[in-house]
Each structure stands twice: as structure tokens, then as C-alpha cells.
């Protein structure tokens, strides 16, 4: 019985085009970021509680697979908190009006090791997850021409949650390779507009 099963498996491998000695390989990337513990008003990661930058990773995208109707959409959440001066926990935000803003509505990703023609565009959207939207305020991010919103926090609130959404709709003009926006990164900023 075992010989019959092994024979069937061997025939299956041959019939599906398997070739003896055929191999495949990919690079393994390992990353680590070391930061100081925040204190005072801070923007932190939803999970780890620390952040020195917001990283939105679209992963691997096959060329020609994206469109306006079928884009690559990736979201990264963040929290606005007030960290105690000794770094041991969170203070209440209190009853305030926060302005949360991005400095740009789009960002250009350039191919690493490529030319300035090897680019992708990511449209950026900013959302709040909690609180009540209010009118007024100004974009606290440097440049101030991107997305922003204001939100009112309550006396006992210890955090405000938001998210940034990155949308890439086309890869047609892109060549194969790794892309990032390290040469021109937008900024996420938070400002206390008013204390209620």
C-alpha cells in the first residue's frame, strides 16, 4: 500500500512540472528601532506604547494589479496620550480640544537605488476613532496643507485613538524593486487647541 501511495506522489510531482534540484530563495529582513521613553503629550503605537515614526507597510504588490476600484489600502493606528513625567503610566488628557494633523495629503515613494522617475504615489487619509468631531482648530503639522481634524476629549480620557490610511492605486509606471518615502516624509502632529 505504501509503495502505491509513494508511486502516486512521484507521478503527481512529475505531472505538475516539478524538477529535481529546482530551488527558490528570498532575502530575510530583520528590523529593530530603539527609542527613548516618551513623556508629556505623545503619539504612541496602538500596541507597544512607543513610536518614533509611523510606518505603513504595503508589503509586496504585483505590478499591474491595482486600480482606482481595487487599490492597495493599508492602515496604521496611533494613540495620543499624556505620559507621566516619571514614565510609569498615563495621565488623563483632560477636557481639551485636540487638533490632529498630517502635513500632506499625498506622499511619493521612490525606488531604493532607482532614479527620480521610479516613483509611486500614496494618498493619505487621517481618521479619528473616538471622541466627537468639532469645527475650528488648525492643522498642527508643519506645512499645514494636509488632512486634519479636531476632537474634544473628556475629563477622564487617558487617550485619543486615530489612524492613517495609505492608498496606492497604480503600479503601472513602477519598475520592480523596493520603494519608500524616506526623502520626503509627511509629519503627524497633535496640538492642544483649548482646555475646556
mmCIF file with all atom_site columns, C-alpha atoms in Angstrom:
data_model
loop_
_atom_site.group_PDB
_atom_site.id
_atom_site.type_symbol
_atom_site.label_atom_id
_atom_site.label_alt_id
_atom_site.label_comp_id
_atom_site.label_asym_id
_atom_site.label_entity_id
_atom_site.label_seq_id
_atom_site.pdbx_PDB_ins_code
_atom_site.Cartn_x
_atom_site.Cartn_y
_atom_site.Cartn_z
_atom_site.occupancy
_atom_site.B_iso_or_equiv
_atom_site.pdbx_formal_charge
_atom_site.auth_seq_id
_atom_site.auth_comp_id
_atom_site.auth_asym_id
_atom_site.auth_atom_id
_atom_site.pdbx_PDB_model_num
ATOM 1   C CA . UNK A 1 1   ? 0.000   0.000  0.000   1.00 0.00 ? 1   UNK A CA 1
ATOM 2   C CA . UNK A 1 2   ? 2.833   2.375  0.919   1.00 0.00 ? 2   UNK A CA 1
ATOM 3   C CA . UNK A 1 3   ? 4.546   1.670  -2.417  1.00 0.00 ? 3   UNK A CA 1
ATOM 4   C CA . UNK A 1 4   ? 1.343   2.548  -4.305  1.00 0.00 ? 4   UNK A CA 1
ATOM 5   C CA . UNK A 1 5   ? 0.965   5.877  -2.436  1.00 0.00 ? 5   UNK A CA 1
ATOM 6   C CA . UNK A 1 6   ? 4.638   6.761  -2.983  1.00 0.00 ? 6   UNK A CA 1
ATOM 7   C CA . UNK A 1 7   ? 4.268   5.901  -6.667  1.00 0.00 ? 7   UNK A CA 1
ATOM 8   C CA . UNK A 1 8   ? 1.210   8.145  -6.995  1.00 0.00 ? 8   UNK A CA 1
ATOM 9   C CA . UNK A 1 9   ? 3.055   11.012 -5.248  1.00 0.00 ? 9   UNK A CA 1
ATOM 10  C CA . UNK A 1 10  ? 6.051   10.606 -7.558  1.00 0.00 ? 10  UNK A CA 1
ATOM 11  C CA . UNK A 1 11  ? 3.829   10.614 -10.645 1.00 0.00 ? 11  UNK A CA 1
ATOM 12  C CA . UNK A 1 12  ? 1.965   13.680 -9.303  1.00 0.00 ? 12  UNK A CA 1
ATOM 13  C CA . UNK A 1 13  ? 5.213   15.599 -8.849  1.00 0.00 ? 13  UNK A CA 1
ATOM 14  C CA . UNK A 1 14  ? 6.310   14.794 -12.406 1.00 0.00 ? 14  UNK A CA 1
ATOM 15  C CA . UNK A 1 15  ? 2.909   15.629 -13.920 1.00 0.00 ? 15  UNK A CA 1
ATOM 16  C CA . UNK A 1 16  ? 2.841   19.082 -12.218 1.00 0.00 ? 16  UNK A CA 1
ATOM 17  C CA . UNK A 1 17  ? 6.218   20.079 -13.621 1.00 0.00 ? 17  UNK A CA 1
ATOM 18  C CA . UNK A 1 18  ? 8.389   19.556 -10.552 1.00 0.00 ? 18  UNK A CA 1
ATOM 19  C CA . UNK A 1 19  ? 12.062  19.433 -11.435 1.00 0.00 ? 19  UNK A CA 1
ATOM 20  C CA . UNK A 1 20  ? 14.709  17.758 -9.328  1.00 0.00 ? 20  UNK A CA 1
ATOM 21  C CA . UNK A 1 21  ? 17.112  20.370 -7.950  1.00 0.00 ? 21  UNK A CA 1
ATOM 22  C CA . UNK A 1 22  ? 14.693  23.279 -8.537  1.00 0.00 ? 22  UNK A CA 1
ATOM 23  C CA . UNK A 1 23  ? 15.102  25.965 -5.841  1.00 0.00 ? 23  UNK A CA 1
ATOM 24  C CA . UNK A 1 24  ? 13.664  29.317 -4.762  1.00 0.00 ? 24  UNK A CA 1
ATOM 25  C CA . UNK A 1 25  ? 15.003  31.917 -2.357  1.00 0.00 ? 25  UNK A CA 1
ATOM 26  C CA . UNK A 1 26  ? 14.092  35.299 -0.840  1.00 0.00 ? 26  UNK A CA 1
ATOM 27  C CA . UNK A 1 27  ? 16.031  37.696 1.412   1.00 0.00 ? 27  UNK A CA 1
ATOM 28  C CA . UNK A 1 28  ? 15.203  37.811 5.143   1.00 0.00 ? 28  UNK A CA 1
ATOM 29  C CA . UNK A 1 29  ? 14.874  41.330 6.585   1.00 0.00 ? 29  UNK A CA 1
ATOM 30  C CA . UNK A 1 30  ? 15.181  41.966 10.316  1.00 0.00 ? 30  UNK A CA 1
ATOM 31  C CA . UNK A 1 31  ? 14.429  45.408 11.801  1.00 0.00 ? 31  UNK A CA 1
ATOM 32  C CA . UNK A 1 32  ? 14.737  46.955 15.258  1.00 0.00 ? 32  UNK A CA 1
ATOM 33  C CA . UNK A 1 33  ? 14.022  50.501 16.451  1.00 0.00 ? 33  UNK A CA 1
ATOM 34  C CA . UNK A 1 34  ? 15.370  51.758 19.782  1.00 0.00 ? 34  UNK A CA 1
ATOM 35  C CA . UNK A 1 35  ? 13.679  54.876 21.227  1.00 0.00 ? 35  UNK A CA 1
ATOM 36  C CA . UNK A 1 36  ? 13.610  56.892 24.409  1.00 0.00 ? 36  UNK A CA 1
ATOM 37  C CA . UNK A 1 37  ? 10.526  56.524 26.598  1.00 0.00 ? 37  UNK A CA 1
ATOM 38  C CA . UNK A 1 38  ? 8.106   59.399 25.892  1.00 0.00 ? 38  UNK A CA 1
ATOM 39  C CA . UNK A 1 39  ? 6.938   61.903 28.493  1.00 0.00 ? 39  UNK A CA 1
ATOM 40  C CA . UNK A 1 40  ? 4.238   64.584 28.360  1.00 0.00 ? 40  UNK A CA 1
ATOM 41  C CA . UNK A 1 41  ? 1.944   64.735 25.302  1.00 0.00 ? 41  UNK A CA 1
ATOM 42  C CA . UNK A 1 42  ? 2.963   61.891 22.996  1.00 0.00 ? 42  UNK A CA 1
ATOM 43  C CA . UNK A 1 43  ? 1.906   59.975 19.890  1.00 0.00 ? 43  UNK A CA 1
ATOM 44  C CA . UNK A 1 44  ? 2.385   56.262 20.500  1.00 0.00 ? 44  UNK A CA 1
ATOM 45  C CA . UNK A 1 45  ? 1.781   52.944 18.769  1.00 0.00 ? 45  UNK A CA 1
ATOM 46  C CA . UNK A 1 46  ? -1.523  51.174 19.449  1.00 0.00 ? 46  UNK A CA 1
ATOM 47  C CA . UNK A 1 47  ? 0.278   48.046 20.628  1.00 0.00 ? 47  UNK A CA 1
ATOM 48  C CA . UNK A 1 48  ? 3.736   48.806 22.045  1.00 0.00 ? 48  UNK A CA 1
ATOM 49  C CA . UNK A 1 49  ? 3.087   52.250 23.517  1.00 0.00 ? 49  UNK A CA 1
ATOM 50  C CA . UNK A 1 50  ? 6.201   53.736 21.893  1.00 0.00 ? 50  UNK A CA 1
ATOM 51  C CA . UNK A 1 51  ? 6.812   55.238 18.491  1.00 0.00 ? 51  UNK A CA 1
ATOM 52  C CA . UNK A 1 52  ? 9.419   57.447 16.842  1.00 0.00 ? 52  UNK A CA 1
ATOM 53  C CA . UNK A 1 53  ? 7.725   57.252 13.451  1.00 0.00 ? 53  UNK A CA 1
ATOM 54  C CA . UNK A 1 54  ? 4.556   55.852 11.907  1.00 0.00 ? 54  UNK A CA 1
ATOM 55  C CA . UNK A 1 55  ? 5.363   53.036 9.471   1.00 0.00 ? 55  UNK A CA 1
ATOM 56  C CA . UNK A 1 56  ? 2.718   51.951 6.962   1.00 0.00 ? 56  UNK A CA 1
ATOM 57  C CA . UNK A 1 57  ? 3.827   48.855 5.047   1.00 0.00 ? 57  UNK A CA 1
ATOM 58  C CA . UNK A 1 58  ? 2.030   47.843 1.845   1.00 0.00 ? 58  UNK A CA 1
ATOM 59  C CA . UNK A 1 59  ? 4.122   44.699 1.614   1.00 0.00 ? 59  UNK A CA 1
ATOM 60  C CA . UNK A 1 60  ? 4.589   43.120 -1.804  1.00 0.00 ? 60  UNK A CA 1
ATOM 61  C CA . UNK A 1 61  ? 2.351   44.379 -4.617  1.00 0.00 ? 61  UNK A CA 1
ATOM 62  C CA . UNK A 1 62  ? 2.259   42.661 -8.007  1.00 0.00 ? 62  UNK A CA 1
ATOM 63  C CA . UNK A 1 63  ? 2.720   45.125 -10.867 1.00 0.00 ? 63  UNK A CA 1
ATOM 64  C CA . UNK A 1 64  ? -0.444  45.855 -12.828 1.00 0.00 ? 64  UNK A CA 1
ATOM 65  C CA . UNK A 1 65  ? -2.843  44.527 -10.169 1.00 0.00 ? 65  UNK A CA 1
ATOM 66  C CA . UNK A 1 66  ? -4.034  47.869 -8.746  1.00 0.00 ? 66  UNK A CA 1
ATOM 67  C CA . UNK A 1 67  ? -6.717  50.310 -9.939  1.00 0.00 ? 67  UNK A CA 1
ATOM 68  C CA . UNK A 1 68  ? -8.990  53.048 -8.570  1.00 0.00 ? 68  UNK A CA 1
ATOM 69  C CA . UNK A 1 69  ? -11.581 50.325 -7.889  1.00 0.00 ? 69  UNK A CA 1
ATOM 70  C CA . UNK A 1 70  ? -9.058  47.869 -6.453  1.00 0.00 ? 70  UNK A CA 1
ATOM 71  C CA . UNK A 1 71  ? -6.270  49.793 -4.650  1.00 0.00 ? 71  UNK A CA 1
ATOM 72  C CA . UNK A 1 72  ? -3.780  48.657 -2.030  1.00 0.00 ? 72  UNK A CA 1
ATOM 73  C CA . UNK A 1 73  ? -5.033  50.107 1.275   1.00 0.00 ? 73  UNK A CA 1
ATOM 74  C CA . UNK A 1 74  ? -3.041  49.846 4.499   1.00 0.00 ? 74  UNK A CA 1
ATOM 75  C CA . UNK A 1 75  ? -3.946  51.447 7.823   1.00 0.00 ? 75  UNK A CA 1
ATOM 76  C CA . UNK A 1 76  ? -1.826  52.262 10.861  1.00 0.00 ? 76  UNK A CA 1
ATOM 77  C CA . UNK A 1 77  ? -3.403  53.208 14.171  1.00 0.00 ? 77  UNK A CA 1
ATOM 78  C CA . UNK A 1 78  ? -1.939  55.568 16.742  1.00 0.00 ? 78  UNK A CA 1
ATOM 79  C CA . UNK A 1 79  ? -2.804  56.856 20.211  1.00 0.00 ? 79  UNK A CA 1
ATOM 80  C CA . UNK A 1 80  ? -2.431  60.353 21.632  1.00 0.00 ? 80  UNK A CA 1
ATOM 81  C CA . UNK A 1 81  ? -1.604  60.132 25.350  1.00 0.00 ? 81  UNK A CA 1
ATOM 82  C CA . UNK A 1 82  ? -0.083  62.153 28.170  1.00 0.00 ? 82  UNK A CA 1
ATOM 83  C CA . UNK A 1 83  ? 2.713   60.122 29.759  1.00 0.00 ? 83  UNK A CA 1
ATOM 84  C CA . UNK A 1 84  ? 3.577   60.775 33.410  1.00 0.00 ? 84  UNK A CA 1
ATOM 85  C CA . UNK A 1 85  ? 6.873   62.613 33.848  1.00 0.00 ? 85  UNK A CA 1
ATOM 86  C CA . UNK A 1 86  ? 8.438   59.567 35.539  1.00 0.00 ? 86  UNK A CA 1
ATOM 87  C CA . UNK A 1 87  ? 7.370   57.365 32.598  1.00 0.00 ? 87  UNK A CA 1
ATOM 88  C CA . UNK A 1 88  ? 5.392   54.969 34.810  1.00 0.00 ? 88  UNK A CA 1
ATOM 89  C CA . UNK A 1 89  ? 1.990   55.321 33.178  1.00 0.00 ? 89  UNK A CA 1
ATOM 90  C CA . UNK A 1 90  ? -0.585  57.638 31.663  1.00 0.00 ? 90  UNK A CA 1
ATOM 91  C CA . UNK A 1 91  ? -2.074  60.851 32.976  1.00 0.00 ? 91  UNK A CA 1
ATOM 92  C CA . UNK A 1 92  ? -5.543  61.968 31.919  1.00 0.00 ? 92  UNK A CA 1
ATOM 93  C CA . UNK A 1 93  ? -5.703  64.093 28.786  1.00 0.00 ? 93  UNK A CA 1
ATOM 94  C CA . UNK A 1 94  ? -8.450  66.077 30.496  1.00 0.00 ? 94  UNK A CA 1
ATOM 95  C CA . UNK A 1 95  ? -11.252 68.050 28.882  1.00 0.00 ? 95  UNK A CA 1
ATOM 96  C CA . UNK A 1 96  ? -9.434  69.512 25.889  1.00 0.00 ? 96  UNK A CA 1
ATOM 97  C CA . UNK A 1 97  ? -9.803  70.142 22.199  1.00 0.00 ? 97  UNK A CA 1
ATOM 98  C CA . UNK A 1 98  ? -7.047  68.366 20.269  1.00 0.00 ? 98  UNK A CA 1
ATOM 99  C CA . UNK A 1 99  ? -6.029  69.201 16.717  1.00 0.00 ? 99  UNK A CA 1
ATOM 100 C CA . UNK A 1 100 ? -4.530  66.197 14.924  1.00 0.00 ? 100 UNK A CA 1
ATOM 101 C CA . UNK A 1 101 ? -2.963  66.734 11.514  1.00 0.00 ? 101 UNK A CA 1
ATOM 102 C CA . UNK A 1 102 ? -0.867  65.380 8.672   1.00 0.00 ? 102 UNK A CA 1
ATOM 103 C CA . UNK A 1 103 ? 1.403   67.764 6.784   1.00 0.00 ? 103 UNK A CA 1
ATOM 104 C CA . UNK A 1 104 ? 0.462   66.331 3.360   1.00 0.00 ? 104 UNK A CA 1
ATOM 105 C CA . UNK A 1 105 ? -2.394  64.568 1.570   1.00 0.00 ? 105 UNK A CA 1
ATOM 106 C CA . UNK A 1 106 ? -0.024  62.529 -0.610  1.00 0.00 ? 106 UNK A CA 1
ATOM 107 C CA . UNK A 1 107 ? 3.482   61.166 -0.356  1.00 0.00 ? 107 UNK A CA 1
ATOM 108 C CA . UNK A 1 108 ? 5.832   59.995 -3.075  1.00 0.00 ? 108 UNK A CA 1
ATOM 109 C CA . UNK A 1 109 ? 7.606   56.667 -2.736  1.00 0.00 ? 109 UNK A CA 1
ATOM 110 C CA . UNK A 1 110 ? 10.900  56.452 -4.641  1.00 0.00 ? 110 UNK A CA 1
ATOM 111 C CA . UNK A 1 111 ? 12.579  53.229 -5.682  1.00 0.00 ? 111 UNK A CA 1
ATOM 112 C CA . UNK A 1 112 ? 15.591  52.477 -3.481  1.00 0.00 ? 112 UNK A CA 1
ATOM 113 C CA . UNK A 1 113 ? 18.599  52.690 -5.779  1.00 0.00 ? 113 UNK A CA 1
ATOM 114 C CA . UNK A 1 114 ? 16.400  53.889 -8.657  1.00 0.00 ? 114 UNK A CA 1
ATOM 115 C CA . UNK A 1 115 ? 16.021  57.211 -10.460 1.00 0.00 ? 115 UNK A CA 1
ATOM 116 C CA . UNK A 1 116 ? 13.627  60.058 -9.705  1.00 0.00 ? 116 UNK A CA 1
ATOM 117 C CA . UNK A 1 117 ? 11.332  58.590 -12.403 1.00 0.00 ? 117 UNK A CA 1
ATOM 118 C CA . UNK A 1 118 ? 10.890  55.357 -10.404 1.00 0.00 ? 118 UNK A CA 1
ATOM 119 C CA . UNK A 1 119 ? 8.060   56.523 -8.141  1.00 0.00 ? 119 UNK A CA 1
ATOM 120 C CA . UNK A 1 120 ? 4.700   55.545 -6.654  1.00 0.00 ? 120 UNK A CA 1
ATOM 121 C CA . UNK A 1 121 ? 2.141   57.880 -5.079  1.00 0.00 ? 121 UNK A CA 1
ATOM 122 C CA . UNK A 1 122 ? 0.308   57.142 -1.841  1.00 0.00 ? 122 UNK A CA 1
ATOM 123 C CA . UNK A 1 123 ? -2.806  59.123 -0.983  1.00 0.00 ? 123 UNK A CA 1
ATOM 124 C CA . UNK A 1 124 ? -3.044  59.681 2.773   1.00 0.00 ? 124 UNK A CA 1
ATOM 125 C CA . UNK A 1 125 ? -6.235  59.912 4.827   1.00 0.00 ? 125 UNK A CA 1
ATOM 126 C CA . UNK A 1 126 ? -6.481  60.730 8.532   1.00 0.00 ? 126 UNK A CA 1
ATOM 127 C CA . UNK A 1 127 ? -9.294  59.443 10.751  1.00 0.00 ? 127 UNK A CA 1
ATOM 128 C CA . UNK A 1 128 ? -10.229 59.633 14.408  1.00 0.00 ? 128 UNK A CA 1
ATOM 129 C CA . UNK A 1 129 ? -11.634 56.552 16.109  1.00 0.00 ? 129 UNK A CA 1
ATOM 130 C CA . UNK A 1 130 ? -13.078 58.091 19.277  1.00 0.00 ? 130 UNK A CA 1
ATOM 131 C CA . UNK A 1 131 ? -14.476 61.368 20.545  1.00 0.00 ? 131 UNK A CA 1
ATOM 132 C CA . UNK A 1 132 ? -16.707 63.928 18.889  1.00 0.00 ? 132 UNK A CA 1
ATOM 133 C CA . UNK A 1 133 ? -15.593 65.926 15.869  1.00 0.00 ? 133 UNK A CA 1
ATOM 134 C CA . UNK A 1 134 ? -15.780 69.680 16.245  1.00 0.00 ? 134 UNK A CA 1
ATOM 135 C CA . UNK A 1 135 ? -15.253 72.584 13.892  1.00 0.00 ? 135 UNK A CA 1
ATOM 136 C CA . UNK A 1 136 ? -12.428 75.078 14.072  1.00 0.00 ? 136 UNK A CA 1
ATOM 137 C CA . UNK A 1 137 ? -8.822  74.486 15.007  1.00 0.00 ? 137 UNK A CA 1
ATOM 138 C CA . UNK A 1 138 ? -5.881  74.428 12.638  1.00 0.00 ? 138 UNK A CA 1
ATOM 139 C CA . UNK A 1 139 ? -3.599  71.772 11.245  1.00 0.00 ? 139 UNK A CA 1
ATOM 140 C CA . UNK A 1 140 ? -0.736  71.469 13.756  1.00 0.00 ? 140 UNK A CA 1
ATOM 141 C CA . UNK A 1 141 ? 1.519   69.592 11.342  1.00 0.00 ? 141 UNK A CA 1
ATOM 142 C CA . UNK A 1 142 ? 4.430   71.513 9.756   1.00 0.00 ? 142 UNK A CA 1
ATOM 143 C CA . UNK A 1 143 ? 3.270   72.899 6.414   1.00 0.00 ? 143 UNK A CA 1
ATOM 144 C CA . UNK A 1 144 ? -0.354  72.508 7.426   1.00 0.00 ? 144 UNK A CA 1
ATOM 145 C CA . UNK A 1 145 ? -1.662  71.679 3.933   1.00 0.00 ? 145 UNK A CA 1
ATOM 146 C CA . UNK A 1 146 ? -2.648  68.069 4.624   1.00 0.00 ? 146 UNK A CA 1
ATOM 147 C CA . UNK A 1 147 ? -5.510  66.392 6.441   1.00 0.00 ? 147 UNK A CA 1
ATOM 148 C CA . UNK A 1 148 ? -6.540  67.387 9.945   1.00 0.00 ? 148 UNK A CA 1
ATOM 149 C CA . UNK A 1 149 ? -9.384  67.132 12.411  1.00 0.00 ? 149 UNK A CA 1
ATOM 150 C CA . UNK A 1 150 ? -10.219 68.390 15.865  1.00 0.00 ? 150 UNK A CA 1
ATOM 151 C CA . UNK A 1 151 ? -11.671 66.272 18.616  1.00 0.00 ? 151 UNK A CA 1
ATOM 152 C CA . UNK A 1 152 ? -12.919 67.023 22.118  1.00 0.00 ? 152 UNK A CA 1
ATOM 153 C CA . UNK A 1 153 ? -11.701 64.785 24.929  1.00 0.00 ? 153 UNK A CA 1
ATOM 154 C CA . UNK A 1 154 ? -13.444 64.325 28.262  1.00 0.00 ? 154 UNK A CA 1
ATOM 155 C CA . UNK A 1 155 ? -12.007 64.938 31.737  1.00 0.00 ? 155 UNK A CA 1
ATOM 156 C CA . UNK A 1 156 ? -11.255 61.256 32.418  1.00 0.00 ? 156 UNK A CA 1
ATOM 157 C CA . UNK A 1 157 ? -9.961  60.312 28.939  1.00 0.00 ? 157 UNK A CA 1
ATOM 158 C CA . UNK A 1 158 ? -6.435  58.885 29.016  1.00 0.00 ? 158 UNK A CA 1
ATOM 159 C CA . UNK A 1 159 ? -6.062  58.524 25.258  1.00 0.00 ? 159 UNK A CA 1
ATOM 160 C CA . UNK A 1 160 ? -7.366  59.506 21.843  1.00 0.00 ? 160 UNK A CA 1
ATOM 161 C CA . UNK A 1 161 ? -7.171  56.960 19.033  1.00 0.00 ? 161 UNK A CA 1
ATOM 162 C CA . UNK A 1 162 ? -6.688  57.775 15.371  1.00 0.00 ? 162 UNK A CA 1
ATOM 163 C CA . UNK A 1 163 ? -5.441  56.145 12.202  1.00 0.00 ? 163 UNK A CA 1
ATOM 164 C CA . UNK A 1 164 ? -3.671  56.987 8.989   1.00 0.00 ? 164 UNK A CA 1
ATOM 165 C CA . UNK A 1 165 ? -4.746  55.237 5.809   1.00 0.00 ? 165 UNK A CA 1
ATOM 166 C CA . UNK A 1 166 ? -2.345  54.903 2.846   1.00 0.00 ? 166 UNK A CA 1
ATOM 167 C CA . UNK A 1 167 ? -3.872  54.197 -0.581  1.00 0.00 ? 167 UNK A CA 1
ATOM 168 C CA . UNK A 1 168 ? -1.845  53.219 -3.662  1.00 0.00 ? 168 UNK A CA 1
ATOM 169 C CA . UNK A 1 169 ? -3.970  52.945 -6.799  1.00 0.00 ? 169 UNK A CA 1
ATOM 170 C CA . UNK A 1 170 ? -1.456  52.171 -9.550  1.00 0.00 ? 170 UNK A CA 1
ATOM 171 C CA . UNK A 1 171 ? 1.887   50.474 -10.104 1.00 0.00 ? 171 UNK A CA 1
ATOM 172 C CA . UNK A 1 172 ? 1.881   50.682 -13.926 1.00 0.00 ? 172 UNK A CA 1
ATOM 173 C CA . UNK A 1 173 ? 4.883   53.020 -14.258 1.00 0.00 ? 173 UNK A CA 1
ATOM 174 C CA . UNK A 1 174 ? 6.820   51.378 -11.409 1.00 0.00 ? 174 UNK A CA 1
ATOM 175 C CA . UNK A 1 175 ? 9.705   49.028 -12.054 1.00 0.00 ? 175 UNK A CA 1
ATOM 176 C CA . UNK A 1 176 ? 10.408  46.017 -9.840  1.00 0.00 ? 176 UNK A CA 1
ATOM 177 C CA . UNK A 1 177 ? 12.083  46.879 -6.546  1.00 0.00 ? 177 UNK A CA 1
ATOM 178 C CA . UNK A 1 178 ? 11.633  48.340 -3.047  1.00 0.00 ? 178 UNK A CA 1
ATOM 179 C CA . UNK A 1 179 ? 10.070  51.778 -2.621  1.00 0.00 ? 179 UNK A CA 1
ATOM 180 C CA . UNK A 1 180 ? 9.877   54.163 0.342   1.00 0.00 ? 180 UNK A CA 1
ATOM 181 C CA . UNK A 1 181 ? 9.245   57.826 1.056   1.00 0.00 ? 181 UNK A CA 1
ATOM 182 C CA . UNK A 1 182 ? 12.357  58.459 3.179   1.00 0.00 ? 182 UNK A CA 1
ATOM 183 C CA . UNK A 1 183 ? 13.356  61.516 1.110   1.00 0.00 ? 183 UNK A CA 1
ATOM 184 C CA . UNK A 1 184 ? 10.084  63.371 1.694   1.00 0.00 ? 184 UNK A CA 1
ATOM 185 C CA . UNK A 1 185 ? 8.069   62.111 4.666   1.00 0.00 ? 185 UNK A CA 1
ATOM 186 C CA . UNK A 1 186 ? 4.924   63.892 5.880   1.00 0.00 ? 186 UNK A CA 1
ATOM 187 C CA . UNK A 1 187 ? 4.576   64.631 9.587   1.00 0.00 ? 187 UNK A CA 1
ATOM 188 C CA . UNK A 1 188 ? 1.807   63.615 12.012  1.00 0.00 ? 188 UNK A CA 1
ATOM 189 C CA . UNK A 1 189 ? 1.351   66.211 14.758  1.00 0.00 ? 189 UNK A CA 1
ATOM 190 C CA . UNK A 1 190 ? -1.008  66.869 17.683  1.00 0.00 ? 190 UNK A CA 1
ATOM 191 C CA . UNK A 1 191 ? -1.683  70.156 19.460  1.00 0.00 ? 191 UNK A CA 1
ATOM 192 C CA . UNK A 1 192 ? -3.899  71.088 22.392  1.00 0.00 ? 192 UNK A CA 1
ATOM 193 C CA . UNK A 1 193 ? -6.049  73.888 20.960  1.00 0.00 ? 193 UNK A CA 1
ATOM 194 C CA . UNK A 1 194 ? -8.087  74.615 24.055  1.00 0.00 ? 194 UNK A CA 1
ATOM 195 C CA . UNK A 1 195 ? -8.650  73.388 27.582  1.00 0.00 ? 195 UNK A CA 1
ATOM 196 C CA . UNK A 1 196 ? -12.351 73.185 28.372  1.00 0.00 ? 196 UNK A CA 1
#
